[in-house]
Short mmCIF file of N, CA and C and ligand atoms in Angstrom, two decimals:
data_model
loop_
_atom_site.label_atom_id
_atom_site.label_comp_id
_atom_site.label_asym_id
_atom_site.label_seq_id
_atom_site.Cartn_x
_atom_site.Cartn_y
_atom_site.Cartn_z
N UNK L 1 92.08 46.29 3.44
CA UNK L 1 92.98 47.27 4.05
C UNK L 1 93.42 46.74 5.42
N UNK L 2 94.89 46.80 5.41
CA UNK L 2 94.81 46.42 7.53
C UNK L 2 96.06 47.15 7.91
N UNK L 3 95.74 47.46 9.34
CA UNK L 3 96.54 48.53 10.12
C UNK L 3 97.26 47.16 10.90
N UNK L 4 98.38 47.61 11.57
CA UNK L 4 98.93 46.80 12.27
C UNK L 4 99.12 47.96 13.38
N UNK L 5 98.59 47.29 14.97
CA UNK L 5 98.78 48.26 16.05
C UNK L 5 100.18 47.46 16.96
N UNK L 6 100.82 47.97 17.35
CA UNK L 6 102.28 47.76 18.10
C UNK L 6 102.46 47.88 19.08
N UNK L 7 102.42 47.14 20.45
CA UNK L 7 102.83 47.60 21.91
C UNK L 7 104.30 47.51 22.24
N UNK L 8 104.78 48.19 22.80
CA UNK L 8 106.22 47.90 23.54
C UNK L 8 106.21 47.26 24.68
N UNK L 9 107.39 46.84 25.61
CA UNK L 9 107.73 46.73 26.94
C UNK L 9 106.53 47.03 27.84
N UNK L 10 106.37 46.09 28.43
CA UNK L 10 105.47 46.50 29.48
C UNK L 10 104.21 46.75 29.69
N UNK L 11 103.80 46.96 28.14
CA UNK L 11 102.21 47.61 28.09
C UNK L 11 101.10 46.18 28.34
N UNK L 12 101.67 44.95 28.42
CA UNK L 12 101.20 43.75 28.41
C UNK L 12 100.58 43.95 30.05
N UNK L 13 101.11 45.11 30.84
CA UNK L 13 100.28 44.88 32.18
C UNK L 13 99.35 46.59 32.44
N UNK L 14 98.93 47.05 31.00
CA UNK L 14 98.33 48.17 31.56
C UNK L 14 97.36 47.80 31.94
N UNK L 15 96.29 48.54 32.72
CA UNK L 15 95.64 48.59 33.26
C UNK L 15 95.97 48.43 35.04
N UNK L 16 97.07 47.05 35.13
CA UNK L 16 97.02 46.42 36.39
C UNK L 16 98.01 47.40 37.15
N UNK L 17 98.86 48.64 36.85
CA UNK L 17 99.47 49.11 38.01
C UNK L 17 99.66 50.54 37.23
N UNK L 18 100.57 51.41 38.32
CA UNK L 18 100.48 53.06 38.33
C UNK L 18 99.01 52.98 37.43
N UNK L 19 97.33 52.84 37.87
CA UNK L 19 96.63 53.72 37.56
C UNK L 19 96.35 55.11 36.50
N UNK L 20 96.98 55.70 38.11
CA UNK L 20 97.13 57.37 38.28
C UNK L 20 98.06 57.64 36.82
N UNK L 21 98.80 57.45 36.70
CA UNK L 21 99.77 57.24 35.14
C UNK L 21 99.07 57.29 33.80
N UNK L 22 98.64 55.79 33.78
CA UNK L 22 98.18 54.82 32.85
C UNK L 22 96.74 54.43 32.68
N UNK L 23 96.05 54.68 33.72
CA UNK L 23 94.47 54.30 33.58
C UNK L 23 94.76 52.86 33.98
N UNK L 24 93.39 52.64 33.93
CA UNK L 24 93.18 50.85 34.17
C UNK L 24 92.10 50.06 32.74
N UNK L 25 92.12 50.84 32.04
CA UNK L 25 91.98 50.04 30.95
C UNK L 25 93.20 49.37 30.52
N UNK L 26 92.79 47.71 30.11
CA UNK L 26 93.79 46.99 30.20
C UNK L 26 93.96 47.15 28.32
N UNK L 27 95.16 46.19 28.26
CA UNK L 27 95.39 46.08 26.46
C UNK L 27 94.83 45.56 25.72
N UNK L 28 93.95 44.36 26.49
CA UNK L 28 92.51 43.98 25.86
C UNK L 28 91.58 44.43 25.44
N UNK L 29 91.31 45.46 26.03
CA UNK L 29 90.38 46.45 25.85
C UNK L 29 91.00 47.21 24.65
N UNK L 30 91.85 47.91 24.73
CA UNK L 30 92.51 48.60 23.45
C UNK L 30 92.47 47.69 22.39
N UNK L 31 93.15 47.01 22.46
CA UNK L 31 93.47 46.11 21.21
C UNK L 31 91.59 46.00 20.80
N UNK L 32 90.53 45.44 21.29
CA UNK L 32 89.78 44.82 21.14
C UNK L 32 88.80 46.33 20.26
N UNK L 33 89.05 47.24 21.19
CA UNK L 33 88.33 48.66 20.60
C UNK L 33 88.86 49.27 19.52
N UNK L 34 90.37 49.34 18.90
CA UNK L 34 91.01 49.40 18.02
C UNK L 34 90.50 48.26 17.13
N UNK L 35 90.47 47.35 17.18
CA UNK L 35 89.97 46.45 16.11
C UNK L 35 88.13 46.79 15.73
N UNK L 36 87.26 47.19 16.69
CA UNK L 36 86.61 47.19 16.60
C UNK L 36 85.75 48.47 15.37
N UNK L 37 86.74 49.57 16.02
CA UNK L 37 87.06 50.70 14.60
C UNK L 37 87.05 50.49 13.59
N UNK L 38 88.38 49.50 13.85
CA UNK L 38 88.62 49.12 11.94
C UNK L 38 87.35 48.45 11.50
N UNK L 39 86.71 47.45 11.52
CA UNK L 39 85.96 46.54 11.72
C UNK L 39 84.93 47.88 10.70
N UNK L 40 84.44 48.38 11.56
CA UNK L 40 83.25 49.19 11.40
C UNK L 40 83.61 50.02 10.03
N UNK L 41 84.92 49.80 9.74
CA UNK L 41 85.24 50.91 8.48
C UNK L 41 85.63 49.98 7.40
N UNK L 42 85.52 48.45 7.63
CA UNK L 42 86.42 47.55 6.62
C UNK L 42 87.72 47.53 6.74
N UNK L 43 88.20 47.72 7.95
CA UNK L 43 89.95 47.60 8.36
C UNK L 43 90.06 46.24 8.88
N UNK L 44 91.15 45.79 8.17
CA UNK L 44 91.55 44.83 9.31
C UNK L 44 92.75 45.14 10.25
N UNK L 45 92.51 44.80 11.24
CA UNK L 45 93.80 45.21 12.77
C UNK L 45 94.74 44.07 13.08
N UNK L 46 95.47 44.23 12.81
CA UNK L 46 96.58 42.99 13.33
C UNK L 46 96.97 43.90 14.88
N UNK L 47 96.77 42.90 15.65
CA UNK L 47 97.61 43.43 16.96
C UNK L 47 99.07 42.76 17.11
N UNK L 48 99.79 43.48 17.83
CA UNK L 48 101.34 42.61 18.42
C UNK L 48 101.70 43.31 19.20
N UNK L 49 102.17 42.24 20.56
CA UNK L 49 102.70 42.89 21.72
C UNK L 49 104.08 42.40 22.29
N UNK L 50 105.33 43.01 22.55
CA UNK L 50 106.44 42.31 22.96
C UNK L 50 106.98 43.10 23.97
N UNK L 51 107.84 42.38 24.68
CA UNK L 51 109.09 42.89 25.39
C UNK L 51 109.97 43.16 24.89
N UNK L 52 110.63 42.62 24.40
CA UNK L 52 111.80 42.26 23.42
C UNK L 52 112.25 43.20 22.22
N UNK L 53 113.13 43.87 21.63
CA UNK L 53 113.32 44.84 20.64
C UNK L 53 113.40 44.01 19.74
N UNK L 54 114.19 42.99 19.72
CA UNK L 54 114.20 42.52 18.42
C UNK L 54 113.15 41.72 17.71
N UNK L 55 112.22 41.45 18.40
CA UNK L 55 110.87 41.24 18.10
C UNK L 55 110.49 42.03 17.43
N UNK L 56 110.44 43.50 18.01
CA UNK L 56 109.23 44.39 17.48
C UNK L 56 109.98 44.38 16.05
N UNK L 57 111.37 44.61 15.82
CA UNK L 57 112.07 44.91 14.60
C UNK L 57 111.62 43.77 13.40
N UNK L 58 111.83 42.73 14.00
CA UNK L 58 111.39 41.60 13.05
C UNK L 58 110.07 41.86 12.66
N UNK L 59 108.84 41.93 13.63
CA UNK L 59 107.50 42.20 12.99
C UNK L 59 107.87 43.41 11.99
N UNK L 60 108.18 44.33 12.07
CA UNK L 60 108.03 45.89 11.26
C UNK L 60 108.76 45.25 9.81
N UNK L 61 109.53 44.17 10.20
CA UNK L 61 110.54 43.57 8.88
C UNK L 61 109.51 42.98 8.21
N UNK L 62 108.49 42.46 8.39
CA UNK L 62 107.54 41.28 8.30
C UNK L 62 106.32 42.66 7.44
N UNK L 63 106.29 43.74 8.01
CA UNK L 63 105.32 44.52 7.21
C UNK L 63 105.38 44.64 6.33
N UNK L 64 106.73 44.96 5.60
CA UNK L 64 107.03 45.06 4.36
C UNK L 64 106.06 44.53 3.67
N UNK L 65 106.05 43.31 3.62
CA UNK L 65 105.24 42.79 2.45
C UNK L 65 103.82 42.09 3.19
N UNK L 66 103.53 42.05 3.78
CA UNK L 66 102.26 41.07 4.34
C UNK L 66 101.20 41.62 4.25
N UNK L 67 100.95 42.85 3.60
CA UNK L 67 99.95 44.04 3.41
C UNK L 67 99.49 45.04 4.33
N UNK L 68 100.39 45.24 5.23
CA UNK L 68 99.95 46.44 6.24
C UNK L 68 100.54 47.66 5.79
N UNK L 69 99.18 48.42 5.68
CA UNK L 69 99.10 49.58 4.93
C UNK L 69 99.75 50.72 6.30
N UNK L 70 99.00 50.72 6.96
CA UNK L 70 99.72 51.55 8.17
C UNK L 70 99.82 51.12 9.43
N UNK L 71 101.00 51.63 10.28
CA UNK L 71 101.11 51.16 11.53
C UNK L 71 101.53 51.97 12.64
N UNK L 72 100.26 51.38 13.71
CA UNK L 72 100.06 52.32 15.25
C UNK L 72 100.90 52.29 15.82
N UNK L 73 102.01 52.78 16.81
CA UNK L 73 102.99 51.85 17.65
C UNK L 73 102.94 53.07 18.87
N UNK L 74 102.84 52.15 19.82
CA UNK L 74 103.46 52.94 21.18
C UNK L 74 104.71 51.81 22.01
N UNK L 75 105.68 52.39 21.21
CA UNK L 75 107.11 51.49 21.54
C UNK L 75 107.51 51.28 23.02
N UNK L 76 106.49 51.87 23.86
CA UNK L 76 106.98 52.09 25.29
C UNK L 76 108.32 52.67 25.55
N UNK L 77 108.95 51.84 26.38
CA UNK L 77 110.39 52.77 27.01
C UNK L 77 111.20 52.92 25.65
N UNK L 78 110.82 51.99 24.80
CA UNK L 78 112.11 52.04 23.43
C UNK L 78 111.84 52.76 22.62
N UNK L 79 110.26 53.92 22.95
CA UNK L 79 110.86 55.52 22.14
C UNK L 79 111.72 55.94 22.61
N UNK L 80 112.26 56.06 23.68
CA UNK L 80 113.69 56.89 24.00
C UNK L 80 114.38 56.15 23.85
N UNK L 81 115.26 54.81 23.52
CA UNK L 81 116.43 54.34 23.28
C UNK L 81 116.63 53.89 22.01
N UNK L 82 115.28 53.54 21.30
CA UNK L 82 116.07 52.61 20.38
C UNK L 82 116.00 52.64 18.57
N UNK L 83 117.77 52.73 18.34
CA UNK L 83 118.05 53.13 16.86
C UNK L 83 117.30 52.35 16.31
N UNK L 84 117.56 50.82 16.93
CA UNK L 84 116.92 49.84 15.99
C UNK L 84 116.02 50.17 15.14
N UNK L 85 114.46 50.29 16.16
CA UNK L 85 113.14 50.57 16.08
C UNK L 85 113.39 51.38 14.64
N UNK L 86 113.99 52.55 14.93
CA UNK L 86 113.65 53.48 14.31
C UNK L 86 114.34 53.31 12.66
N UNK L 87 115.42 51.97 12.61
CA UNK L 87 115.96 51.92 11.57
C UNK L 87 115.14 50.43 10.76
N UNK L 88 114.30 49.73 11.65
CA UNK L 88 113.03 49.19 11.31
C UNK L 88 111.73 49.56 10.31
N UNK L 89 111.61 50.67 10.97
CA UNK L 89 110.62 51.48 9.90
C UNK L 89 111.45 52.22 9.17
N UNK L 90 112.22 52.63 8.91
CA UNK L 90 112.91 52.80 7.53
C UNK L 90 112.80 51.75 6.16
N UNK L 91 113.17 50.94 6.69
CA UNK L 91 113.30 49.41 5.90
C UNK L 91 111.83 48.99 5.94
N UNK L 92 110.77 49.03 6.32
CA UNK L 92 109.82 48.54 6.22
C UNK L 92 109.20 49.80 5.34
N UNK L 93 109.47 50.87 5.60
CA UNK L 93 108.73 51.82 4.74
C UNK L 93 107.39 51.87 4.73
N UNK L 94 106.92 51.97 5.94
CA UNK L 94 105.45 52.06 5.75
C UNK L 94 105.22 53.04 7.15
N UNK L 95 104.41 53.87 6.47
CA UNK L 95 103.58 55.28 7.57
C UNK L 95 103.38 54.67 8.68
N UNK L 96 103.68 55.63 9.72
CA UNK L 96 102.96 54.86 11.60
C UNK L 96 102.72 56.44 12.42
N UNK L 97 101.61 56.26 12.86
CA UNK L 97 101.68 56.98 13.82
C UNK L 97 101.82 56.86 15.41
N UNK L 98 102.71 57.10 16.19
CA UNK L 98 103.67 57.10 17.10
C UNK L 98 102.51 57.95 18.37
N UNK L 99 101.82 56.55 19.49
CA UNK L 99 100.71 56.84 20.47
C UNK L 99 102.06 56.80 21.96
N UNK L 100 100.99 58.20 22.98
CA UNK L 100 101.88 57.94 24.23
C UNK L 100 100.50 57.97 24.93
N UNK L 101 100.48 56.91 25.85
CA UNK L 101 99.30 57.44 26.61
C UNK L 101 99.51 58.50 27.94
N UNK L 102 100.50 58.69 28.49
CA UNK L 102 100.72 59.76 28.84
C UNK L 102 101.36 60.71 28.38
N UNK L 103 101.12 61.94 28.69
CA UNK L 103 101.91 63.25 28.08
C UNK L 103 103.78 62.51 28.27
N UNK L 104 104.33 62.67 27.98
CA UNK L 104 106.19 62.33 27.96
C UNK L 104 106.51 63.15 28.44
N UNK L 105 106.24 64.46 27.10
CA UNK L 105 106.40 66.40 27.44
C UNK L 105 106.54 66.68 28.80
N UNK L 106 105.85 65.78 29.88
CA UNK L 106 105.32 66.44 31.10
C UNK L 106 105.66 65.67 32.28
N UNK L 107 107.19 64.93 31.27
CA UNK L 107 107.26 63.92 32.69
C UNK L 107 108.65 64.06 32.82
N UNK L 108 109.73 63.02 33.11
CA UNK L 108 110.79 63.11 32.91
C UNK L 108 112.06 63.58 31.92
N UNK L 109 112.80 64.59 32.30
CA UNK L 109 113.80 64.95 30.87
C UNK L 109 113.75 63.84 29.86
N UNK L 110 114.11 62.28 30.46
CA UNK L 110 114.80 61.41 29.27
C UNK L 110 113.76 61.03 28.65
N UNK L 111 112.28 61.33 28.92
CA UNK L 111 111.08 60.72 28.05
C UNK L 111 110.61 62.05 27.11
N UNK L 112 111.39 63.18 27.02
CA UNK L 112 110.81 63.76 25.93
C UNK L 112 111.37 63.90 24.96
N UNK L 113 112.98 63.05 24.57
CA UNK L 113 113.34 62.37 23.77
C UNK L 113 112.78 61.13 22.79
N UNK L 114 112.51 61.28 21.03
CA UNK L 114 111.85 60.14 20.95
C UNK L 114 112.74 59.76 19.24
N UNK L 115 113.27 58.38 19.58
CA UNK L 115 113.99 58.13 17.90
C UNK L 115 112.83 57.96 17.03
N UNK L 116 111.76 57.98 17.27
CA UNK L 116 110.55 57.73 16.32
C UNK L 116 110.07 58.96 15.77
N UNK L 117 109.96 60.09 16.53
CA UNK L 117 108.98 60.88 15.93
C UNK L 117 108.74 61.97 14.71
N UNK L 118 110.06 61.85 14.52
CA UNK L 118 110.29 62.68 13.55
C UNK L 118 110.44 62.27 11.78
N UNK L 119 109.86 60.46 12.35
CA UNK L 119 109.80 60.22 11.25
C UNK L 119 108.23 59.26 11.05
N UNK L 120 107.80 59.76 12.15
CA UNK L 120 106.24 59.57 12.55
C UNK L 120 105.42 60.32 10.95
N UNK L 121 103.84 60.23 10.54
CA UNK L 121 102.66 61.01 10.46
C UNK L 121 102.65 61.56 11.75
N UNK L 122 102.26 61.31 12.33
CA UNK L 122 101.57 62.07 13.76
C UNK L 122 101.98 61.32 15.40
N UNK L 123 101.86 62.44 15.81
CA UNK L 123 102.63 61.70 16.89
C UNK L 123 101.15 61.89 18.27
N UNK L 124 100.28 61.14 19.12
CA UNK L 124 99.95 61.52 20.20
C UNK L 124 100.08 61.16 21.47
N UNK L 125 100.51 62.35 22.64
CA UNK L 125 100.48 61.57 23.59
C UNK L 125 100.06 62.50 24.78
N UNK L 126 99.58 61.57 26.16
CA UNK L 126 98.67 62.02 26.72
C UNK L 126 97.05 62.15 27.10
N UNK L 127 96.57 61.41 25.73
CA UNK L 127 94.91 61.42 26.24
C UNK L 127 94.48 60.02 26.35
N UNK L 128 95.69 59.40 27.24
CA UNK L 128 95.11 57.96 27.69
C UNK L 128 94.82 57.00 26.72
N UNK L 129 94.09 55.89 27.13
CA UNK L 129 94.13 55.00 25.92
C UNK L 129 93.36 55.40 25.22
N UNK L 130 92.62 56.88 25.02
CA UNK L 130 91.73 57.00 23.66
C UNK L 130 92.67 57.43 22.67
N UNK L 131 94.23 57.61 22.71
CA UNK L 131 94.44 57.90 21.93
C UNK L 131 94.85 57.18 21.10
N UNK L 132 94.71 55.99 21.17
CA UNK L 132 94.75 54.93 20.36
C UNK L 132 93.49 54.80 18.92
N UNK L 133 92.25 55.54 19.91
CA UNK L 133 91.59 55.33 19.02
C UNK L 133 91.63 56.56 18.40
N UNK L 134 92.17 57.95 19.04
CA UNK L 134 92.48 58.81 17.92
C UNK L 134 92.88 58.95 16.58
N UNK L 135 94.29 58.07 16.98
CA UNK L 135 95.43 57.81 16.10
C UNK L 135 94.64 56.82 14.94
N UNK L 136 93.51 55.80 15.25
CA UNK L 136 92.86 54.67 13.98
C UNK L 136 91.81 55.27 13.63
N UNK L 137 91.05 56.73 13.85
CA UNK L 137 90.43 57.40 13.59
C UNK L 137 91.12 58.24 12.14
N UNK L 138 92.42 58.55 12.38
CA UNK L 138 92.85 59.27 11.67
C UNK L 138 92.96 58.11 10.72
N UNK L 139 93.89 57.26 11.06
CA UNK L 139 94.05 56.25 10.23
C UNK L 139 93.29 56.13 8.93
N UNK L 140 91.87 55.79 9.42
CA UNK L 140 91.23 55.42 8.70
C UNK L 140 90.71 56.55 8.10
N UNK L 141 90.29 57.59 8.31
CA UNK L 141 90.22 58.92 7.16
C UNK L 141 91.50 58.86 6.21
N UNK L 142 92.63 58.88 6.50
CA UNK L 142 93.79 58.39 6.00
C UNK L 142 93.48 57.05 4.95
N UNK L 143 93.12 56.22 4.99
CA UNK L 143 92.82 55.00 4.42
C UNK L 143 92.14 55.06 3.60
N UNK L 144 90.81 55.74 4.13
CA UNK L 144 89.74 55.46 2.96
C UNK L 144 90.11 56.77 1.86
N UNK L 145 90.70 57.75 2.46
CA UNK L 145 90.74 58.68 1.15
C UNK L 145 91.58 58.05 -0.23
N UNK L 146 92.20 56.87 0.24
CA UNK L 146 93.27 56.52 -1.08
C UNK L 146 94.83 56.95 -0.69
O1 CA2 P 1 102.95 56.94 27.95
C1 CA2 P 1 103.25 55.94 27.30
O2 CA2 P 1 102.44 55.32 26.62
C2 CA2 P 1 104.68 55.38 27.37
O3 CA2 P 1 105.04 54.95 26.05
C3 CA2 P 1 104.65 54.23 28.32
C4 CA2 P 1 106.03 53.65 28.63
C5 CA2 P 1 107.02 54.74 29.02
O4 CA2 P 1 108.31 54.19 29.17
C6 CA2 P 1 107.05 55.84 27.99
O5 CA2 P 1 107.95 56.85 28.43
C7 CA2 P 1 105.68 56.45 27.79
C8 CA2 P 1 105.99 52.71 29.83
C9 CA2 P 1 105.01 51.63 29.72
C10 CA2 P 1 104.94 51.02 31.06
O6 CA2 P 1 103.82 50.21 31.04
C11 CA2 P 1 103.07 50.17 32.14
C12 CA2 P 1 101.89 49.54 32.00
C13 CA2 P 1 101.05 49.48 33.05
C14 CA2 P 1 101.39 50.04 34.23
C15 CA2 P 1 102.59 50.65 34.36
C16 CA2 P 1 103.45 50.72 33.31
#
């Protein structure tokens, strides 16, 4: 079985700035504790991290067939802008659940806009980087039931 987890823009420096925001657990740590989940359940975790949109689009193109059963993504700033993304997982056709580590709801008008979520399983955001491991928690109840 393997999950593929997804970073957007920027998340390549969490931990190291706005804190107060974001926490200071870095993406190493996530990535490494997310894998570590799967691990413990017989998952395998592919991680991937970009700047770039057309990256992330190409990987999600790449799911199609490479056996990733489900996929984590916190698209960063490109939940609010981008069709692409969202016309990515169409074409890839495979379930994701859609992580914010901060609330959105509770921040700026243009971040509680999201082209992803409505075509999300589940969407969380707000409980910091555990919700990463929320979201592969579910996952994997998700997984192992069949
Ligand atoms: O809360 C989230 O996880 C976000 O997806 C993070 C994005 C933001 O644009 C979304 O509205 C909500 C920004 C990621 C910025 O990454 C940073 C990483 C470390 C320190 C500061 C920013």
């Amino acid at each position: 079985m393997s999950v593929l987890l997804i970073n957007g823009p920027n998340l390549n420096t969490l931990g190291t700035r706005e804190p107060e925001i974001y926490g200071s657990t870095t993406l190493a740590d996530v990535e490494a504790s997310v894998r570590a989940q799967g691990e413990a359940a017989g998952i395998e975790v592919a991680c991937f991290q970009s700047n770039f949109e057309g990256a992330i689009v190409e990987r999600l193109h790449a799911a199609r067939t490479d056996g990733t059963q489900f996929v984590i993504i916190n698209p960063g700033a490109f939940t609010h802008t981008s069709v692409a993304i969202r016309d990515a997982f169409g074409a890839a056709d495979v379930p994701f659940c859609e992580v914010h580590i901060s609330n959105v709801h509770a921040r700026e008008p243009f971040r509680h806009h999201s082209y992803l979520s409505d075509k999300a399983v589940g969407v969380m955001a707000g409980f910091g980087t555990l919700g990463y491991n929320l979201a592969m928690t579910f996952v994997i109840d998700r997984l192992s039931a069949g």
